[in-house]
Coordinates of N, CA and C in Angstrom, one line a residue:
F12 N 0.8 -1.2 0.0 CA 0.0 0.0 0.0 C 0.9 1.3 0.0
I13 N 0.4 2.3 -0.7 CA 1.2 3.5 -0.8 C 0.2 4.7 -0.4
P14 N 0.7 5.7 0.4 CA -0.2 6.8 0.8 C -0.8 7.5 -0.4
A15 N -2.1 7.8 -0.2 CA -2.9 8.5 -1.3 C -3.2 9.9 -1.0
G16 N -3.0 10.4 0.2 CA -3.2 11.8 0.5 C -4.7 12.2 0.5
H17 N -5.6 11.3 0.4 CA -7.0 11.6 0.3 C -7.6 12.0 1.7
I18 N -7.5 11.1 2.6 CA -7.9 11.3 4.0 C -7.0 10.4 4.9
L19 N -7.2 10.5 6.2 CA -6.4 9.7 7.1 C -6.5 8.2 6.8
G20 N -5.4 7.5 6.5 CA -5.4 6.1 6.2 C -5.7 5.7 4.8
S21 N -5.9 6.7 3.9 CA -6.2 6.4 2.5 C -4.9 5.8 1.8
A22 N -5.1 4.9 0.9 CA -3.9 4.3 0.2 C -4.2 3.9 -1.2
Q23 N -3.1 4.0 -2.0 CA -3.1 3.4 -3.3 C -2.7 2.0 -3.2
I24 N -3.0 1.2 -4.2 CA -2.6 -0.2 -4.2 C -1.5 -0.4 -5.3
F25 N -0.4 -1.0 -4.9 CA 0.7 -1.3 -5.8 C 0.8 -2.8 -6.0
L26 N 0.7 -3.2 -7.3 CA 0.7 -4.6 -7.7 C 1.9 -4.8 -8.7
E27 N 2.6 -5.9 -8.5 CA 3.7 -6.2 -9.4 C 3.7 -7.7 -9.7
Y28 N 3.8 -8.1 -10.9 CA 3.9 -9.5 -11.4 C 4.7 -9.6 -12.6
E29 N 5.8 -10.4 -12.5 CA 6.7 -10.6 -13.6 C 7.2 -9.3 -14.3
G30 N 7.5 -8.4 -13.4 CA 8.1 -7.1 -13.9 C 7.1 -6.1 -14.3
E31 N 5.8 -6.4 -14.3 CA 4.7 -5.5 -14.7 C 4.2 -4.8 -13.4
K32 N 4.2 -3.5 -13.4 CA 3.8 -2.8 -12.2 C 2.5 -2.0 -12.5
V33 N 1.6 -2.2 -11.6 CA 0.2 -1.5 -11.7 C 0.0 -0.8 -10.4
I34 N -0.5 0.4 -10.5 CA -0.9 1.2 -9.4 C -2.4 1.6 -9.5
V35 N -3.2 1.3 -8.5 CA -4.6 1.7 -8.4 C -4.7 2.9 -7.4
S36 N -5.0 4.0 -7.9 CA -4.9 5.2 -7.1 C -6.0 5.3 -6.0
G37 N -7.2 4.8 -6.3 CA -8.3 5.1 -5.4 C -8.5 6.6 -5.4
D38 N -9.2 7.1 -4.5 CA -9.4 8.6 -4.3 C -8.1 9.2 -3.8
Y39 N -7.7 10.3 -4.4 CA -6.4 10.9 -3.9 C -6.4 12.4 -4.2
K40 N -5.5 13.1 -3.5 CA -5.3 14.5 -3.8 C -3.8 14.8 -3.6
R41 N -3.3 15.8 -4.2 CA -1.9 16.2 -4.2 C -1.6 17.4 -3.3
K42 N -2.6 18.1 -2.9 CA -2.5 19.3 -2.0 C -2.1 18.8 -0.6
Y43 N -1.2 19.6 0.0 CA -0.7 19.3 1.3 C -1.8 19.3 2.3
D44 N -1.9 18.4 3.2 CA -3.0 18.3 4.2 C -2.4 17.7 5.5
K45 N -2.4 18.5 6.5 CA -1.8 18.1 7.8 C -2.5 17.0 8.5
T46 N -3.7 16.5 8.0 CA -4.4 15.5 8.7 C -4.2 14.1 8.1
C47 N -3.3 14.0 7.1 CA -3.0 12.7 6.5 C -1.6 12.7 5.9
I48 N -1.1 11.5 5.6 CA 0.2 11.3 4.9 C 0.0 11.7 3.5
P49 N 1.0 12.6 3.0 CA 0.9 13.0 1.6 C 0.9 11.9 0.5
F50 N 0.3 12.2 -0.6 CA 0.4 11.3 -1.8 C 1.8 11.0 -2.1
E51 N 2.0 9.7 -2.4 CA 3.4 9.3 -2.8 C 3.4 8.9 -4.3
V52 N 4.3 9.5 -5.0 CA 4.4 9.2 -6.4 C 5.3 7.9 -6.6
N53 N 4.8 7.0 -7.5 CA 5.7 5.8 -7.8 C 5.5 5.6 -9.3
N54 N 6.6 5.1 -9.9 CA 6.5 4.8 -11.4 C 5.8 3.4 -11.6
C55 N 5.2 3.3 -12.7 CA 4.5 2.0 -13.0 C 4.3 1.9 -14.5
N56 N 3.8 0.7 -14.9 CA 3.5 0.5 -16.3 C 2.0 0.9 -16.6
T57 N 1.1 0.5 -15.6 CA -0.3 0.8 -15.8 C -0.7 1.6 -14.6
F58 N -1.4 2.7 -14.8 CA -1.9 3.6 -13.7 C -3.4 3.7 -13.8
I59 N -4.1 3.2 -12.8 CA -5.6 3.3 -12.7 C -5.9 4.5 -11.9
T60 N -6.5 5.6 -12.5 CA -6.7 6.8 -11.7 C -8.1 7.2 -11.6
E61 N -8.5 7.8 -10.5 CA -9.8 8.4 -10.4 C -9.9 9.6 -11.2
A62 N -11.1 10.1 -11.5 CA -11.4 11.3 -12.3 C -12.6 12.1 -11.8
T63 N -12.7 12.1 -10.5 CA -13.9 12.8 -9.9 C -14.0 14.2 -10.5
F64 N -12.9 14.9 -10.6 CA -12.9 16.3 -11.2 C -12.1 16.3 -12.5
G65 N -12.4 15.3 -13.3 CA -11.6 15.1 -14.5 C -12.1 16.0 -15.7
L66 N -12.2 17.3 -15.5 CA -12.5 18.3 -16.5 C -11.6 19.5 -16.3
P67 N -11.1 20.1 -17.4 CA -10.2 21.2 -17.3 C -10.7 22.4 -16.5
V68 N -12.0 22.5 -16.4 CA -12.6 23.6 -15.6 C -12.4 23.5 -14.1
F69 N -12.1 22.3 -13.7 CA -11.9 22.1 -12.2 C -10.5 22.3 -11.8
I70 N -10.2 23.5 -11.3 CA -8.9 23.9 -10.7 C -9.2 24.4 -9.3
H71 N -8.8 23.6 -8.3 CA -9.1 23.9 -6.9 C -8.2 25.1 -6.4
P72 N -8.7 26.0 -5.8 CA -7.9 27.1 -5.2 C -7.1 26.7 -4.0
D73 N -6.4 27.6 -3.5 CA -5.6 27.4 -2.3 C -6.5 27.2 -1.1
D74 N -6.4 26.1 -0.4 CA -7.4 25.7 0.7 C -7.2 26.7 1.9
K75 N -6.0 27.2 2.0 CA -5.7 28.2 3.2 C -6.5 29.4 3.0
L76 N -6.6 29.9 1.7 CA -7.4 31.1 1.4 C -8.9 30.9 1.6
E77 N -9.3 29.6 1.3 CA -10.7 29.3 1.5 C -11.1 29.3 3.0
A78 N -10.2 28.8 3.8 CA -10.4 28.8 5.2 C -10.4 30.2 5.8
K79 N -9.6 31.1 5.2 CA -9.5 32.5 5.6 C -10.9 33.2 5.4
K80 N -11.6 32.7 4.3 CA -12.9 33.3 4.1 C -13.9 33.2 5.3
I81 N -13.8 32.1 6.0 CA -14.6 31.9 7.1 C -14.3 32.9 8.2
I82 N -13.0 33.0 8.5 CA -12.5 33.9 9.6 C -12.9 35.3 9.3
E83 N -12.7 35.7 8.0 CA -13.1 37.1 7.6 C -14.6 37.3 7.7
S84 N -15.4 36.3 7.4 CA -16.8 36.4 7.5 C -17.3 36.6 8.9
I85 N -16.6 35.9 9.8 CA -17.0 35.9 11.3 C -16.7 37.4 11.8
K86 N -15.6 38.0 11.3 CA -15.3 39.3 11.7 C -16.4 40.3 11.3
T87 N -16.9 40.1 10.1 CA -17.9 41.0 9.5 C -19.3 40.7 10.0
N88 N -19.5 39.4 10.3 CA -20.9 39.0 10.8 C -20.8 38.3 12.1
A89 N -20.3 39.1 13.1 CA -20.1 38.6 14.4 C -21.4 38.2 15.2
Q90 N -22.5 38.7 14.7 CA -23.8 38.4 15.4 C -24.5 37.2 14.8
Q91 N -23.9 36.5 13.8 CA -24.5 35.4 13.2 C -23.7 34.1 13.4
T92 N -24.4 33.0 13.3 CA -23.7 31.7 13.4 C -23.3 31.2 12.0
H93 N -22.1 30.7 11.9 CA -21.6 30.1 10.6 C -21.8 28.6 10.7
L94 N -22.8 28.2 9.9 CA -23.1 26.7 9.8 C -22.6 26.1 8.5
I95 N -21.6 25.3 8.7 CA -20.8 24.8 7.5 C -21.0 23.3 7.3
G96 N -21.4 22.9 6.1 CA -21.6 21.5 5.7 C -20.3 20.9 5.4
V97 N -19.9 19.8 6.0 CA -18.7 19.1 5.7 C -18.9 17.6 5.8
Y98 N -18.2 16.8 5.0 CA -18.3 15.3 5.2 C -17.7 14.9 6.5
A99 N -18.3 14.0 7.1 CA -17.8 13.6 8.5 C -16.4 13.0 8.5
L100 N -16.1 12.3 7.4 CA -14.8 11.6 7.4 C -13.8 12.4 6.5
G101 N -12.8 13.0 7.0 CA -11.8 13.7 6.2 C -12.0 15.2 6.1
K102 N -13.1 15.6 5.5 CA -13.3 17.0 5.2 C -13.5 17.8 6.5
A103 N -14.2 17.3 7.5 CA -14.4 18.0 8.7 C -13.1 18.3 9.4
Q104 N -12.3 17.2 9.5 CA -11.0 17.3 10.3 C -10.1 18.2 9.5
R105 N -10.1 18.1 8.2 CA -9.2 19.0 7.4 C -9.5 20.5 7.6
L106 N -10.8 20.8 7.5 CA -11.2 22.2 7.7 C -10.9 22.7 9.1
I107 N -11.1 21.9 10.1 CA -10.8 22.3 11.4 C -9.3 22.6 11.5
K108 N -8.5 21.7 10.9 CA -7.0 21.9 11.0 C -6.6 23.2 10.2
L109 N -7.2 23.4 9.1 CA -7.0 24.6 8.3 C -7.3 25.9 9.1
L110 N -8.4 25.9 9.8 CA -8.8 27.0 10.7 C -7.8 27.2 11.8
R111 N -7.4 26.1 12.4 CA -6.4 26.2 13.5 C -5.1 26.8 13.0
N112 N -4.7 26.4 11.8 CA -3.4 26.9 11.3 C -3.5 28.4 10.9
K113 N -4.7 28.9 10.7 CA -4.9 30.3 10.4 C -5.1 31.1 11.7
G114 N -4.9 30.4 12.8 CA -4.9 31.1 14.1 C -6.3 31.2 14.8
Y115 N -7.3 30.4 14.3 CA -8.6 30.4 14.9 C -8.5 29.4 16.1
D116 N -8.5 29.9 17.3 CA -8.4 29.0 18.5 C -9.7 28.9 19.3
E117 N -10.8 29.5 18.8 CA -12.0 29.4 19.5 C -12.6 27.9 19.5
T118 N -13.5 27.6 20.4 CA -14.2 26.3 20.3 C -14.9 26.2 19.0
I119 N -14.7 25.1 18.3 CA -15.5 24.8 17.1 C -16.6 23.8 17.5
F120 N -17.8 24.1 17.2 CA -18.9 23.2 17.6 C -19.2 22.2 16.4
I121 N -19.6 21.0 16.8 CA -19.8 20.0 15.8 C -21.1 19.2 16.0
H122 N -21.7 18.8 14.9 CA -22.8 17.9 14.9 C -22.4 16.6 15.5
G123 N -23.3 15.9 16.2 CA -23.0 14.6 16.8 C -22.5 13.6 15.9
A124 N -22.8 13.7 14.6 CA -22.4 12.7 13.6 C -20.9 12.8 13.3
L125 N -20.3 13.9 13.7 CA -18.9 14.1 13.4 C -18.0 13.7 14.6
E126 N -18.6 13.5 15.8 CA -17.9 13.4 17.0 C -16.9 12.2 17.0
K127 N -17.4 11.0 16.7 CA -16.6 9.8 16.8 C -15.4 9.8 15.8
I128 N -15.6 10.3 14.6 CA -14.5 10.4 13.7 C -13.4 11.5 14.1
C129 N -13.9 12.6 14.6 CA -13.0 13.6 15.1 C -12.2 13.0 16.3
D130 N -12.9 12.3 17.2 CA -12.2 11.6 18.3 C -11.1 10.7 17.8
Y131 N -11.4 10.0 16.7 CA -10.4 9.0 16.2 C -9.2 9.8 15.6
Y132 N -9.4 10.9 14.9 CA -8.3 11.7 14.4 C -7.4 12.2 15.6
I133 N -8.1 12.6 16.7 CA -7.3 13.1 17.8 C -6.5 12.0 18.4
Q134 N -7.1 10.8 18.6 CA -6.4 9.7 19.1 C -5.2 9.2 18.2
S135 N -5.3 9.6 16.9 CA -4.2 9.3 16.0 C -3.1 10.4 16.0
G136 N -3.2 11.3 16.9 CA -2.2 12.3 17.1 C -2.4 13.6 16.3
I137 N -3.6 13.8 15.8 CA -3.9 15.0 15.0 C -4.6 16.0 16.0
N138 N -4.0 17.1 16.3 CA -4.5 18.1 17.2 C -5.6 19.0 16.5
L139 N -6.8 18.8 16.9 CA -7.9 19.6 16.3 C -8.4 20.8 17.2
G140 N -7.7 20.9 18.4 CA -8.1 22.0 19.3 C -9.4 21.7 20.0
N141 N -10.0 22.7 20.6 CA -11.2 22.4 21.4 C -12.4 22.3 20.6
L142 N -13.1 21.1 20.7 CA -14.3 20.8 20.0 C -15.4 20.6 21.0
S143 N -16.7 20.9 20.6 CA -17.8 20.7 21.5 C -19.0 20.4 20.7
K144 N -19.9 19.5 21.2 CA -21.1 19.2 20.5 C -22.0 20.4 20.4
A145 N -22.6 20.7 19.3 CA -23.3 21.9 19.1 C -24.6 21.9 19.9
L146 N -25.3 20.8 19.9 CA -26.6 20.8 20.7 C -26.6 19.7 21.6
I147 N -26.7 20.0 22.9 CA -26.8 18.9 23.9 C -28.2 19.2 24.7
K148 N -29.0 18.2 24.8 CA -30.3 18.3 25.4 C -30.2 18.9 26.8
G149 N -31.0 19.9 26.9 CA -31.1 20.6 28.2 C -30.2 21.8 28.4
E150 N -29.3 22.0 27.3 CA -28.3 23.1 27.4 C -28.8 24.2 26.4
K151 N -28.5 25.4 26.7 CA -28.8 26.6 25.8 C -27.5 27.3 25.6
K152 N -27.1 27.5 24.4 CA -25.9 28.2 24.1 C -26.1 29.3 23.1
N153 N -25.3 30.3 23.2 CA -25.3 31.4 22.2 C -24.2 31.1 21.2
F154 N -24.6 31.0 19.9 CA -23.7 30.6 18.9 C -23.3 31.8 18.0
N155 N -23.7 33.0 18.4 CA -23.3 34.2 17.6 C -21.8 34.3 17.4
G156 N -21.4 34.4 16.2 CA -19.9 34.5 15.9 C -19.2 33.2 16.0
K157 N -19.9 32.1 16.1 CA -19.3 30.8 16.3 C -19.4 30.0 15.0
I158 N -18.5 28.9 14.9 CA -18.5 28.0 13.8 C -19.2 26.7 14.2
I159 N -20.1 26.2 13.4 CA -20.7 24.9 13.7 C -20.5 24.1 12.4
L160 N -20.0 22.9 12.6 CA -19.8 22.0 11.4 C -20.8 20.8 11.5
A161 N -21.4 20.5 10.4 CA -22.4 19.5 10.4 C -22.4 18.8 9.0
P162 N -22.9 17.5 8.9 CA -23.0 16.9 7.6 C -23.8 17.7 6.7
P163 N -23.5 17.7 5.4 CA -24.3 18.5 4.4 C -25.8 18.3 4.5
S164 N -26.2 17.0 4.8 CA -27.6 16.7 4.9 C -28.3 17.4 6.0
A165 N -27.5 17.7 7.1 CA -28.1 18.3 8.3 C -28.5 19.8 8.0
L166 N -27.9 20.4 7.0 CA -28.2 21.8 6.7 C -29.6 22.0 6.2
K167 N -30.2 20.9 5.7 CA -31.5 20.9 5.2 C -32.6 20.3 6.1
S168 N -32.1 19.9 7.3 CA -33.0 19.2 8.2 C -33.5 20.1 9.3
T169 N -34.4 19.5 10.1 CA -35.0 20.3 11.2 C -33.9 20.7 12.3
W170 N -32.8 19.9 12.3 CA -31.7 20.2 13.2 C -31.2 21.6 13.0
S171 N -31.0 22.0 11.7 CA -30.4 23.3 11.4 C -31.3 24.5 11.7
R172 N -32.6 24.2 11.9 CA -33.6 25.2 12.1 C -33.6 25.8 13.5
R173 N -32.8 25.1 14.4 CA -32.7 25.6 15.7 C -31.8 26.8 15.8
F174 N -31.0 27.1 14.8 CA -30.1 28.2 14.8 C -30.8 29.4 14.0
I175 N -30.8 30.6 14.7 CA -31.5 31.7 14.1 C -30.6 32.4 13.1
D176 N -31.2 32.5 11.9 CA -30.5 33.3 10.8 C -29.0 32.9 10.6
P177 N -28.7 31.7 10.4 CA -27.3 31.3 10.3 C -26.8 31.7 8.9
I178 N -25.5 31.9 8.7 CA -24.8 32.0 7.4 C -24.5 30.5 7.0
L179 N -25.1 30.1 5.9 CA -24.9 28.7 5.4 C -23.6 28.7 4.6
S180 N -22.8 27.6 4.8 CA -21.6 27.4 4.0 C -21.5 25.9 3.8
H181 N -20.7 25.6 2.8 CA -20.5 24.2 2.4 C -19.1 24.0 1.9
A182 N -18.3 23.1 2.4 CA -16.9 22.9 1.9 C -16.9 21.7 1.0
S183 N -16.7 21.9 -0.3 CA -16.7 20.9 -1.3 C -16.1 21.4 -2.6
G184 N -15.5 20.5 -3.3 CA -15.0 20.9 -4.6 C -16.1 21.2 -5.6
W185 N -17.3 20.7 -5.3 CA -18.4 21.0 -6.2 C -19.0 22.4 -6.0
M186 N -18.5 23.1 -5.0 CA -18.9 24.5 -4.8 C -18.4 25.4 -5.9
S187 N -17.5 24.9 -6.8 CA -17.1 25.7 -8.0 C -18.2 25.7 -9.0
V188 N -19.2 24.8 -8.9 CA -20.4 24.9 -9.7 C -21.4 25.8 -9.0
K189 N -21.5 27.0 -9.5 CA -22.4 28.0 -8.8 C -23.8 27.6 -8.6
Q190 N -24.3 26.8 -9.6 CA -25.7 26.4 -9.5 C -26.0 25.5 -8.4
R191 N -25.0 24.6 -8.0 CA -25.1 23.7 -6.9 C -25.2 24.5 -5.6
A192 N -24.3 25.5 -5.5 CA -24.3 26.4 -4.3 C -25.7 27.1 -4.2
K193 N -26.1 27.6 -5.3 CA -27.4 28.4 -5.3 C -28.6 27.5 -4.9
Q194 N -28.6 26.3 -5.4 CA -29.7 25.3 -5.1 C -29.7 24.9 -3.7
S195 N -28.6 24.9 -3.1 CA -28.5 24.5 -1.6 C -28.6 25.7 -0.7
L196 N -28.8 26.9 -1.3 CA -28.9 28.1 -0.5 C -27.6 28.5 0.3
V197 N -26.5 28.1 -0.3 CA -25.2 28.3 0.3 C -24.8 29.7 0.1
E198 N -24.5 30.5 1.1 CA -24.1 31.9 1.0 C -22.6 32.0 1.0
L199 N -21.9 31.1 1.6 CA -20.4 31.1 1.7 C -19.9 29.8 1.2
P200 N -19.8 29.6 -0.2 CA -19.2 28.4 -0.7 C -17.7 28.3 -0.4
L201 N -17.2 27.2 0.0 CA -15.8 26.9 0.2 C -15.3 25.8 -0.7
L202 N -14.4 26.2 -1.6 CA -13.9 25.3 -2.6 C -12.7 24.5 -2.0
I203 N -13.1 23.5 -1.2 CA -12.1 22.6 -0.6 C -12.4 21.2 -0.9
S204 N -11.6 20.5 -1.7 CA -11.8 19.2 -2.1 C -10.8 18.2 -1.7
D205 N -11.1 17.0 -1.4 CA -10.2 15.9 -1.0 C -9.9 15.1 -2.2
H206 N -10.2 15.6 -3.4 CA -9.9 14.9 -4.7 C -9.0 15.7 -5.5
A207 N -8.2 15.1 -6.4 CA -7.3 15.8 -7.3 C -8.1 16.6 -8.3
D208 N -7.6 17.8 -8.6 CA -8.2 18.6 -9.7 C -7.6 18.2 -11.0
W209 N -8.0 18.9 -12.1 CA -7.5 18.6 -13.4 C -6.0 18.6 -13.5
N210 N -5.4 19.7 -13.0 CA -3.9 19.8 -13.1 C -3.2 18.7 -12.3
E211 N -3.8 18.3 -11.1 CA -3.2 17.3 -10.3 C -3.3 15.9 -11.0
L212 N -4.5 15.7 -11.6 CA -4.7 14.4 -12.4 C -3.7 14.3 -13.5
T213 N -3.6 15.3 -14.3 CA -2.7 15.2 -15.5 C -1.2 15.2 -15.1
S214 N -0.8 16.0 -14.1 CA 0.6 15.9 -13.7 C 0.9 14.6 -13.1
N215 N 0.0 14.0 -12.4 CA 0.2 12.7 -11.8 C 0.4 11.6 -12.8
I216 N -0.4 11.7 -13.9 CA -0.2 10.7 -14.9 C 1.2 10.8 -15.5
N217 N 1.6 12.1 -15.8 CA 3.0 12.3 -16.3 C 4.0 11.8 -15.3
N218 N 3.9 12.0 -14.0 CA 4.9 11.6 -13.0 C 5.0 10.1 -12.9
S219 N 3.9 9.4 -13.1 CA 3.8 8.0 -13.0 C 4.7 7.3 -14.0
L220 N 4.9 7.9 -15.2 CA 5.6 7.4 -16.3 C 4.9 6.2 -16.9
A221 N 3.7 6.0 -16.5 CA 2.9 4.9 -17.1 C 2.5 5.1 -18.5
K222 N 2.5 4.0 -19.3 CA 2.1 4.1 -20.7 C 0.7 3.6 -21.0
N223 N 0.1 3.0 -19.9 CA -1.2 2.5 -20.0 C -2.1 3.1 -18.9
I224 N -3.1 3.9 -19.3 CA -3.9 4.6 -18.3 C -5.3 4.1 -18.3
L225 N -5.8 3.7 -17.2 CA -7.3 3.4 -17.0 C -7.9 4.5 -16.1
V226 N -9.0 5.0 -16.6 CA -9.6 6.2 -15.9 C -11.0 5.7 -15.4
T227 N -11.3 6.0 -14.1 CA -12.5 5.6 -13.5 C -13.1 6.6 -12.5
H228 N -14.3 6.3 -12.1 CA -14.9 7.1 -11.0 C -15.0 8.6 -11.2
G229 N -15.7 8.9 -12.3 CA -15.9 10.3 -12.5 C -16.0 10.7 -14.0
R230 N -15.4 11.8 -14.4 CA -15.4 12.3 -15.7 C -14.3 11.7 -16.5
E231 N -14.5 10.5 -17.1 CA -13.5 9.8 -17.7 C -13.1 10.3 -19.1
E232 N -14.1 10.7 -19.9 CA -13.8 11.0 -21.3 C -12.7 12.0 -21.6
A233 N -12.8 13.1 -20.8 CA -11.8 14.2 -21.1 C -10.4 13.8 -20.7
L234 N -10.2 13.0 -19.7 CA -8.9 12.6 -19.3 C -8.4 11.5 -20.2
V235 N -9.3 10.6 -20.7 CA -8.9 9.6 -21.7 C -8.4 10.3 -23.0
H236 N -9.1 11.4 -23.4 CA -8.8 12.2 -24.6 C -7.4 12.8 -24.4
W237 N -7.2 13.4 -23.2 CA -5.9 14.1 -22.9 C -4.8 13.1 -23.0
C238 N -5.0 11.9 -22.5 CA -3.9 10.9 -22.5 C -3.6 10.4 -24.0
K239 N -4.6 10.2 -24.7 CA -4.4 9.7 -26.1 C -3.7 10.8 -27.0
K240 N -4.0 12.0 -26.7 CA -3.3 13.1 -27.5 C -1.8 13.1 -27.2
R241 N -1.5 12.5 -26.1 CA 0.0 12.5 -25.7 C 0.6 11.1 -25.9
G242 N -0.1 10.3 -26.8 CA 0.5 9.1 -27.2 C 0.4 7.9 -26.2
L243 N -0.4 8.1 -25.2 CA -0.6 7.1 -24.1 C -1.8 6.2 -24.5
K244 N -1.7 4.9 -24.1 CA -2.9 4.1 -24.3 C -3.8 4.3 -23.1
A245 N -5.0 4.7 -23.4 CA -6.0 5.0 -22.3 C -7.4 4.6 -22.7
S246 N -8.1 4.3 -21.6 CA -9.5 3.9 -21.8 C -10.3 4.1 -20.5
A247 N -11.6 4.1 -20.5 CA -12.4 4.3 -19.3 C -12.6 2.9 -18.7
L248 N -12.5 2.9 -17.4 CA -12.8 1.7 -16.6 C -14.0 2.0 -15.7
S249 N -15.2 1.8 -16.2 CA -16.4 2.2 -15.5 C -16.7 1.4 -14.3
I250 N -16.8 2.0 -13.2 CA -17.2 1.4 -11.9 C -18.3 2.2 -11.3
Q251 N -19.4 1.5 -11.0 CA -20.5 2.3 -10.4 C -20.1 2.7 -9.0
G252 N -20.3 4.0 -8.7 CA -19.9 4.6 -7.4 C -20.5 5.9 -7.1
R253 N -19.8 6.7 -6.2 CA -20.3 8.0 -5.9 C -19.2 9.0 -6.0
D254 N -19.5 10.2 -6.5 CA -18.5 11.2 -6.6 C -18.4 12.0 -5.3
D255 N -17.6 13.1 -5.3 CA -17.3 13.8 -4.0 C -18.6 14.5 -3.4
S256 N -19.6 14.6 -4.3 CA -20.8 15.3 -3.8 C -21.7 14.3 -3.1
G257 N -21.4 13.0 -3.2 CA -22.3 11.9 -2.6 C -23.4 11.5 -3.5
E258 N -23.3 12.0 -4.8 CA -24.4 11.7 -5.8 C -23.9 10.6 -6.7
E259 N -24.8 9.7 -7.2 CA -24.5 8.7 -8.1 C -23.9 9.2 -9.3
I260 N -22.8 8.6 -9.9 CA -22.2 9.0 -11.1 C -22.5 8.0 -12.2

């Protein structure tokens, strides 16, 4: 197994038989993330790559600048709660770490669905600072100027209605698609993805030195075309699954 840099514990699979080397990337990203071991580049003959964001329009911005948006918004909207949708595994912990690295040391409140995985990250040696469950029966808290993290589905549930006039945010690579943010009533979209963008996908194929590329799990056609234009053998390897948005692809 080889580190994939996707989330804590994520790995690529390295196979070798009679001199033929194959790497199956699984989900991965190349951006530095303090909550997991970085992606490791290895040479191979065949590279099987994901393509969640396999279109040239998908170029992820600096995640540190995206986290800074939250801190700046809190300064401007100190009387409102910032309710942020994050996936419970990986995205929540990465965003917390990004905020801590930007100097945000206030308590970050979390939905109960995030608690066990956050605890696991902490037990694995990743310091997430002070976390607290957002809603505990019998307690009343003032969340003005505070950050609350919750699964994206919770933003549309009765759970979120307990907060008065929150600023809705969502951390996902899909927030680059403005229509998705608009449909979800997201006021503060955060373009933070745990998947490789177009530049990372293409540079990674080059770095692998592989001559045979299989593309799966997303937007295969554009990446296959890019490979063929560069003289590589490439085809789509269609596997039913889910993309970063949690929707069927």
